[in-house]
CSV table of C-alpha atoms in Angstrom, one decimal:
chain,number,residue,atom,x,y,z
A,1,MET,CA,8.9,18.0,-120.4
A,2,SER,CA,10.0,19.6,-123.4
A,3,ASP,CA,9.6,17.6,-127.1
A,4,ALA,CA,13.1,18.4,-127.5
A,5,SER,CA,14.5,14.9,-126.3
A,6,PRO,CA,16.2,13.1,-128.8
A,7,PRO,CA,14.8,9.7,-130.1
A,8,GLU,CA,17.4,7.3,-129.3
A,9,LEU,CA,19.5,7.8,-126.2
A,10,PRO,CA,20.8,4.9,-124.5
A,11,SER,CA,20.1,4.5,-120.9
A,12,VAL,CA,22.8,5.9,-118.6
A,13,ARG,CA,23.8,2.7,-117.4
A,14,GLU,CA,24.8,1.8,-121.1
A,15,ILE,CA,26.6,5.1,-121.5
A,16,MET,CA,28.5,4.1,-118.3
A,17,GLU,CA,29.3,0.5,-119.6
A,18,ARG,CA,30.2,1.8,-122.8
A,19,HIS,CA,32.9,4.4,-121.6
A,20,GLY,CA,34.1,1.8,-118.9
A,21,LEU,CA,32.4,4.3,-116.1
A,22,SER,CA,32.2,3.3,-112.3
A,23,PRO,CA,31.7,5.8,-109.5
A,24,GLN,CA,35.0,6.3,-107.3
A,25,LYS,CA,34.8,6.8,-103.7
A,26,SER,CA,37.9,9.2,-103.5
A,27,LEU,CA,35.9,11.5,-105.6
A,28,GLY,CA,32.4,11.2,-103.4
A,29,GLN,CA,30.8,10.0,-106.4
A,30,ASN,CA,27.3,8.3,-106.3
A,31,PHE,CA,25.6,8.3,-109.7
A,32,LEU,CA,21.9,8.5,-110.2
A,33,LEU,CA,20.6,6.3,-112.7
A,34,ASP,CA,16.7,6.4,-112.1
A,35,LEU,CA,15.6,9.1,-114.9
A,36,ASN,CA,12.2,9.6,-113.3
A,37,LEU,CA,14.1,10.5,-110.0
A,38,THR,CA,16.4,12.8,-112.1
A,39,ARG,CA,13.2,14.5,-113.7
A,40,ARG,CA,12.0,15.1,-110.3
A,41,ILE,CA,15.3,17.1,-109.4
A,42,ALA,CA,15.3,19.2,-112.5
A,43,ARG,CA,11.8,20.1,-112.2
A,44,ALA,CA,12.0,20.7,-108.5
A,45,SER,CA,13.1,24.6,-109.1
A,46,GLY,CA,10.2,25.0,-111.6
A,47,SER,CA,9.9,25.8,-115.1
A,48,LEU,CA,13.4,25.3,-117.0
A,49,THR,CA,12.4,26.5,-120.2
A,50,GLY,CA,14.8,29.1,-121.7
A,51,ARG,CA,16.7,29.0,-118.2
A,52,GLN,CA,20.2,28.6,-117.9
A,53,VAL,CA,21.7,25.8,-115.0
A,54,LEU,CA,24.8,25.2,-113.7
A,55,GLU,CA,25.5,21.6,-112.5
A,56,VAL,CA,28.4,20.5,-110.6
A,57,GLY,CA,29.5,16.7,-110.7
A,58,PRO,CA,27.3,15.5,-113.7
A,59,GLY,CA,29.1,11.9,-113.5
A,60,PRO,CA,27.6,9.9,-116.6
A,61,GLY,CA,25.1,13.0,-117.0
A,62,GLY,CA,21.9,11.2,-115.7
A,63,LEU,CA,20.6,14.5,-114.1
A,64,THR,CA,22.2,16.8,-116.9
A,65,ARG,CA,19.8,14.8,-119.5
A,66,SER,CA,17.0,15.6,-117.5
A,67,LEU,CA,18.1,19.5,-117.3
A,68,LEU,CA,18.2,19.3,-121.1
A,69,GLU,CA,15.1,17.2,-121.3
A,70,GLU,CA,12.8,19.6,-119.1
A,71,GLY,CA,13.9,22.6,-121.6
A,72,ALA,CA,16.9,24.2,-120.1
A,73,GLU,CA,18.3,26.6,-122.6
A,74,ARG,CA,22.0,26.2,-121.5
A,75,VAL,CA,23.6,23.9,-119.0
A,76,ILE,CA,27.1,24.4,-117.8
A,77,ALA,CA,28.2,21.2,-116.3
A,78,ILE,CA,31.4,21.0,-114.2
A,79,GLU,CA,33.3,17.8,-114.0
A,80,THR,CA,36.5,16.9,-112.2
A,81,ASP,CA,36.5,13.3,-113.6
A,82,HIS,CA,38.0,13.4,-117.0
A,83,ARG,CA,36.6,9.6,-117.3
A,84,CYS,CA,33.0,10.8,-117.5
A,85,VAL,CA,33.7,13.7,-120.2
A,86,PRO,CA,33.4,11.1,-123.3
A,87,ALA,CA,29.7,10.5,-121.8
A,88,LEU,CA,28.9,14.0,-121.2
A,89,GLU,CA,30.1,14.7,-124.8
A,90,GLU,CA,27.4,12.1,-126.4
A,91,LEU,CA,24.7,14.5,-124.5
A,92,SER,CA,26.2,17.4,-125.9
A,93,ALA,CA,25.7,16.2,-129.3
A,94,ALA,CA,22.5,15.0,-128.8
A,95,TYR,CA,21.6,18.6,-127.6
A,96,PRO,CA,23.8,20.9,-130.2
A,97,GLY,CA,24.8,24.1,-128.3
A,98,ARG,CA,23.2,23.6,-125.2
A,99,LEU,CA,25.5,21.5,-122.9
A,100,GLN,CA,28.7,22.9,-122.1
A,101,ILE,CA,31.2,20.6,-120.5
A,102,VAL,CA,33.6,22.4,-117.8
A,103,GLU,CA,36.7,20.0,-116.8
A,104,GLY,CA,37.8,21.1,-113.5
A,105,ASP,CA,37.7,21.6,-109.8
A,106,ALA,CA,34.5,23.4,-109.1
A,107,LEU,CA,36.0,24.9,-105.7
A,108,LYS,CA,38.4,26.8,-107.9
A,109,ALA,CA,36.3,27.6,-110.6
A,110,ASP,CA,35.1,31.2,-111.4
A,111,MET,CA,31.6,30.3,-111.9
A,112,ARG,CA,30.3,34.1,-112.2
A,113,ALA,CA,32.5,34.1,-115.3
A,114,LEU,CA,31.3,30.9,-116.6
A,115,VAL,CA,27.5,31.4,-116.5
A,116,GLY,CA,27.5,35.2,-117.7
A,117,GLY,CA,24.4,36.1,-116.1
A,118,ARG,CA,21.5,34.8,-113.8
A,119,THR,CA,21.0,30.9,-113.4
A,120,ARG,CA,20.1,28.4,-111.2
A,121,ILE,CA,22.1,25.9,-109.6
A,122,ILE,CA,21.0,22.4,-109.9
A,123,ALA,CA,22.8,19.5,-108.6
A,124,ASN,CA,23.6,15.9,-107.1
A,125,LEU,CA,26.5,17.2,-105.3
A,126,PRO,CA,29.7,14.8,-104.8
A,127,TYR,CA,29.7,14.3,-101.1
A,128,ASN,CA,33.2,15.5,-100.1
A,129,VAL,CA,32.7,19.0,-101.8
A,130,GLY,CA,28.9,19.7,-101.2
A,131,THR,CA,29.6,21.5,-97.9
A,132,PRO,CA,32.5,23.6,-99.1
A,133,LEU,CA,30.8,24.6,-102.3
A,134,LEU,CA,27.7,25.4,-100.5
A,135,VAL,CA,29.7,27.9,-98.1
A,136,LYS,CA,31.4,29.2,-101.4
A,137,TRP,CA,28.2,30.1,-102.8
A,138,LEU,CA,26.5,31.7,-99.9
A,139,GLN,CA,29.7,33.8,-99.3
A,140,THR,CA,29.3,35.3,-102.8
A,141,GLU,CA,29.9,38.9,-103.1
A,142,PRO,CA,28.1,41.2,-104.1
A,143,TRP,CA,24.6,40.3,-103.0
A,144,PRO,CA,21.9,39.2,-104.4
A,145,PRO,CA,24.2,36.8,-106.0
A,146,TRP,CA,24.5,35.9,-109.5
A,147,TYR,CA,22.0,32.9,-109.3
A,148,GLU,CA,18.5,32.7,-109.0
A,149,THR,CA,17.8,29.5,-106.9
A,150,MET,CA,20.0,26.3,-105.6
A,151,THR,CA,18.4,23.1,-105.8
A,152,LEU,CA,20.9,20.6,-104.2
A,153,MET,CA,21.2,16.9,-103.1
A,154,PHE,CA,23.2,16.5,-99.8
A,155,GLN,CA,23.4,13.7,-97.4
A,156,LYS,CA,20.4,14.0,-95.0
A,157,GLU,CA,22.0,15.0,-92.1
A,158,VAL,CA,23.8,17.9,-93.8
A,159,ALA,CA,20.3,18.8,-95.3
A,160,GLN,CA,19.1,18.7,-91.9
A,161,ARG,CA,21.8,21.1,-90.5
A,162,ILE,CA,20.9,23.7,-93.3
A,163,VAL,CA,17.5,24.0,-92.5
A,164,ALA,CA,17.6,23.5,-88.4
A,165,PRO,CA,16.4,26.2,-86.2
A,166,PRO,CA,18.2,27.9,-83.2
A,167,GLY,CA,18.2,25.6,-80.2
A,168,SER,CA,18.1,22.4,-81.8
A,169,ARG,CA,20.6,19.7,-82.2
A,170,ALA,CA,21.2,20.0,-85.8
A,171,TYR,CA,22.0,23.9,-85.4
A,172,GLY,CA,25.3,25.0,-86.0
A,173,ARG,CA,27.6,27.0,-88.8
A,174,LEU,CA,25.8,25.4,-91.7
A,175,GLY,CA,22.4,26.8,-90.7
A,176,VAL,CA,23.6,29.9,-89.7
A,177,LEU,CA,25.1,30.8,-93.0
A,178,ALA,CA,22.6,29.5,-94.8
A,179,GLN,CA,19.7,31.0,-93.5
A,180,TRP,CA,21.4,34.2,-93.1
A,181,ARG,CA,21.4,34.6,-97.0
A,182,THR,CA,18.8,32.3,-98.0
A,183,HIS,CA,15.2,30.9,-97.4
A,184,ALA,CA,16.1,27.2,-97.0
A,185,ARG,CA,13.7,24.2,-96.8
A,186,ILE,CA,14.0,20.5,-97.5
A,187,LEU,CA,12.0,19.2,-100.7
A,188,PHE,CA,11.8,15.4,-100.6
A,189,ASP,CA,14.3,12.7,-99.4
A,190,VAL,CA,16.0,10.1,-101.7
A,191,ASP,CA,16.5,6.5,-100.8
A,192,ARG,CA,19.9,5.4,-100.7
A,193,ARG,CA,18.9,2.6,-103.2
A,194,ALA,CA,18.6,5.1,-106.0
A,195,PHE,CA,22.3,5.4,-106.4
A,196,THR,CA,25.0,3.6,-107.7
A,197,PRO,CA,26.8,2.4,-105.4
A,198,PRO,CA,24.4,2.9,-102.8
A,199,PRO,CA,25.6,5.3,-99.9
A,200,SER,CA,25.3,4.2,-96.4
A,201,VAL,CA,22.7,7.1,-95.8
A,202,THR,CA,19.6,8.6,-97.1
A,203,SER,CA,19.9,12.0,-98.9
A,204,SER,CA,17.6,14.8,-99.3
A,205,VAL,CA,17.1,17.5,-102.1
A,206,VAL,CA,17.1,21.1,-100.5
A,207,GLU,CA,15.9,24.4,-102.0
A,208,LEU,CA,17.9,27.5,-101.2
A,209,ILE,CA,16.4,30.8,-102.5
A,210,PRO,CA,18.5,34.0,-101.9
A,211,ARG,CA,17.1,36.8,-99.5
A,212,PRO,CA,17.1,40.2,-101.3
A,213,LYS,CA,18.6,41.2,-98.5
A,214,PRO,CA,20.5,39.1,-95.9
A,215,LEU,CA,18.5,38.7,-92.2
A,216,ALA,CA,21.2,41.3,-90.8
A,217,PRO,CA,24.1,43.1,-91.6
A,218,ALA,CA,27.5,41.2,-91.3
A,219,ASP,CA,30.8,40.8,-93.1
A,220,PRO,CA,30.7,37.2,-94.6
A,221,LYS,CA,34.0,36.2,-93.7
A,222,VAL,CA,33.8,37.5,-90.4
A,223,LEU,CA,30.4,35.8,-89.8
A,224,GLU,CA,32.1,32.3,-90.9
A,225,LYS,CA,35.1,33.3,-88.3
A,226,VAL,CA,32.8,33.6,-85.6
A,227,VAL,CA,30.4,30.7,-86.3
A,228,ALA,CA,33.1,28.4,-86.8
A,229,ALA,CA,34.6,29.4,-83.5
A,230,ALA,CA,31.4,29.3,-81.4
A,231,PHE,CA,30.5,25.9,-82.7
A,232,GLY,CA,33.9,24.4,-82.9
A,233,GLN,CA,33.6,24.0,-79.1
A,234,ARG,CA,29.7,23.7,-78.7
A,235,ARG,CA,29.6,22.3,-75.5
A,236,LYS,CA,31.1,25.4,-73.9
A,237,MET,CA,29.7,29.0,-73.0
A,238,LEU,CA,30.7,31.5,-75.7
A,239,ARG,CA,33.3,33.2,-73.6
A,240,ALA,CA,34.9,30.3,-73.4
A,241,ALA,CA,34.8,29.3,-77.2
A,242,LEU,CA,35.4,32.4,-78.9
A,243,LYS,CA,38.8,32.6,-77.1
A,244,THR,CA,40.3,31.0,-80.0
A,245,ILE,CA,39.5,34.0,-82.2
A,246,VAL,CA,40.0,37.0,-79.7
A,247,ARG,CA,41.7,38.2,-76.5
A,248,GLU,CA,38.9,39.5,-74.7
A,249,PRO,CA,35.6,37.6,-75.5
A,250,VAL,CA,33.8,38.6,-72.5
A,251,ALA,CA,34.2,42.5,-73.5
A,252,LEU,CA,33.2,41.6,-77.0
A,253,LEU,CA,30.2,39.4,-76.4
A,254,GLU,CA,29.1,42.3,-73.8
A,255,ALA,CA,29.6,44.7,-76.5
A,256,ALA,CA,27.3,42.7,-78.5
A,257,HIS,CA,24.8,42.7,-75.8
A,258,ILE,CA,25.1,38.7,-75.6
A,259,ASP,CA,25.3,36.8,-72.5
A,260,PRO,CA,28.9,35.5,-72.0
A,261,THR,CA,27.3,32.3,-70.4
A,262,THR,CA,25.4,32.0,-73.4
A,263,ARG,CA,26.3,28.7,-75.8
A,264,ALA,CA,26.4,28.7,-79.5
A,265,GLU,CA,23.1,27.0,-80.3
A,266,GLN,CA,21.1,29.5,-78.0
A,267,LEU,CA,22.0,32.2,-80.5
A,268,SER,CA,19.8,33.4,-83.2
A,269,VAL,CA,21.1,34.0,-87.0
A,270,GLU,CA,20.9,38.0,-86.1
A,271,GLN,CA,22.7,37.6,-83.1
A,272,PHE,CA,25.5,35.8,-84.6
A,273,CYS,CA,25.5,38.8,-87.4
A,274,GLN,CA,25.7,41.3,-84.5
A,275,LEU,CA,28.5,39.6,-83.0
A,276,ALA,CA,30.4,39.6,-86.1
A,277,GLU,CA,29.9,43.0,-86.8
A,278,THR,CA,30.9,44.2,-83.5
A,279,LEU,CA,34.2,42.2,-83.8
A,280,ARG,CA,34.3,43.8,-87.4
A,281,LEU,CA,34.1,47.4,-86.0
A,282,GLN,CA,36.1,47.1,-82.6
A,283,ALA,CA,39.4,45.7,-81.6
A,284,PHE,CA,39.0,42.7,-78.7
């Protein structure tokens, strides 16, 4: 741990009480108050000394504090809840010049412009924006992306979908998109009692390291469209499921060398890419 930690910071709970902060369900907020756990998350991506970190949904700043204590040179924290800003400003004052607070919607933010260079994304993502944010980061252009790694907390069910192999029940749209462009793995689970308020499910911390090149060529928007259609009716054969996006799904599948009677969960990531490229290059 860095020796830069200020001597007398109050606990996160004390800061919450001082500013009248309580998690809002409508914002998907579940605050982490256990600094041992937040340090573990901060350390999960390796040494932060001299590194720049982007955090989304810092809330009262439990994880933010650990990122700074672990030596992050600069933390850019995006928070949509204006109630949390005064609590984060206390941290900013304790670590002069190292914490930039950005008040706004992370889904609308130009993150590449905010960070201005290579960075790590480390966050306890609010439940209601976690998946859309991950998809946004996975669709970053050009590739390789502006971030070095992502260390993110999700509901365990979502984490399992991210790493699920083809043929498994959890395999779907998120797994295809994540595994296409990153090496993804679950690092550890987090008991729901670690949060305030405790969510109804266990959470998991997931590491996603960008591949230098995606598993196979594909346009991210077209791939997303194909995968969403295929898994939107996952019990149907692809020849039926893809009718929502093309007039001649059988012709498309045959041109991509895929059996039209196959179901979505049977396709590899590479086969989905082949399907997306065939759709992009030909009219069906």
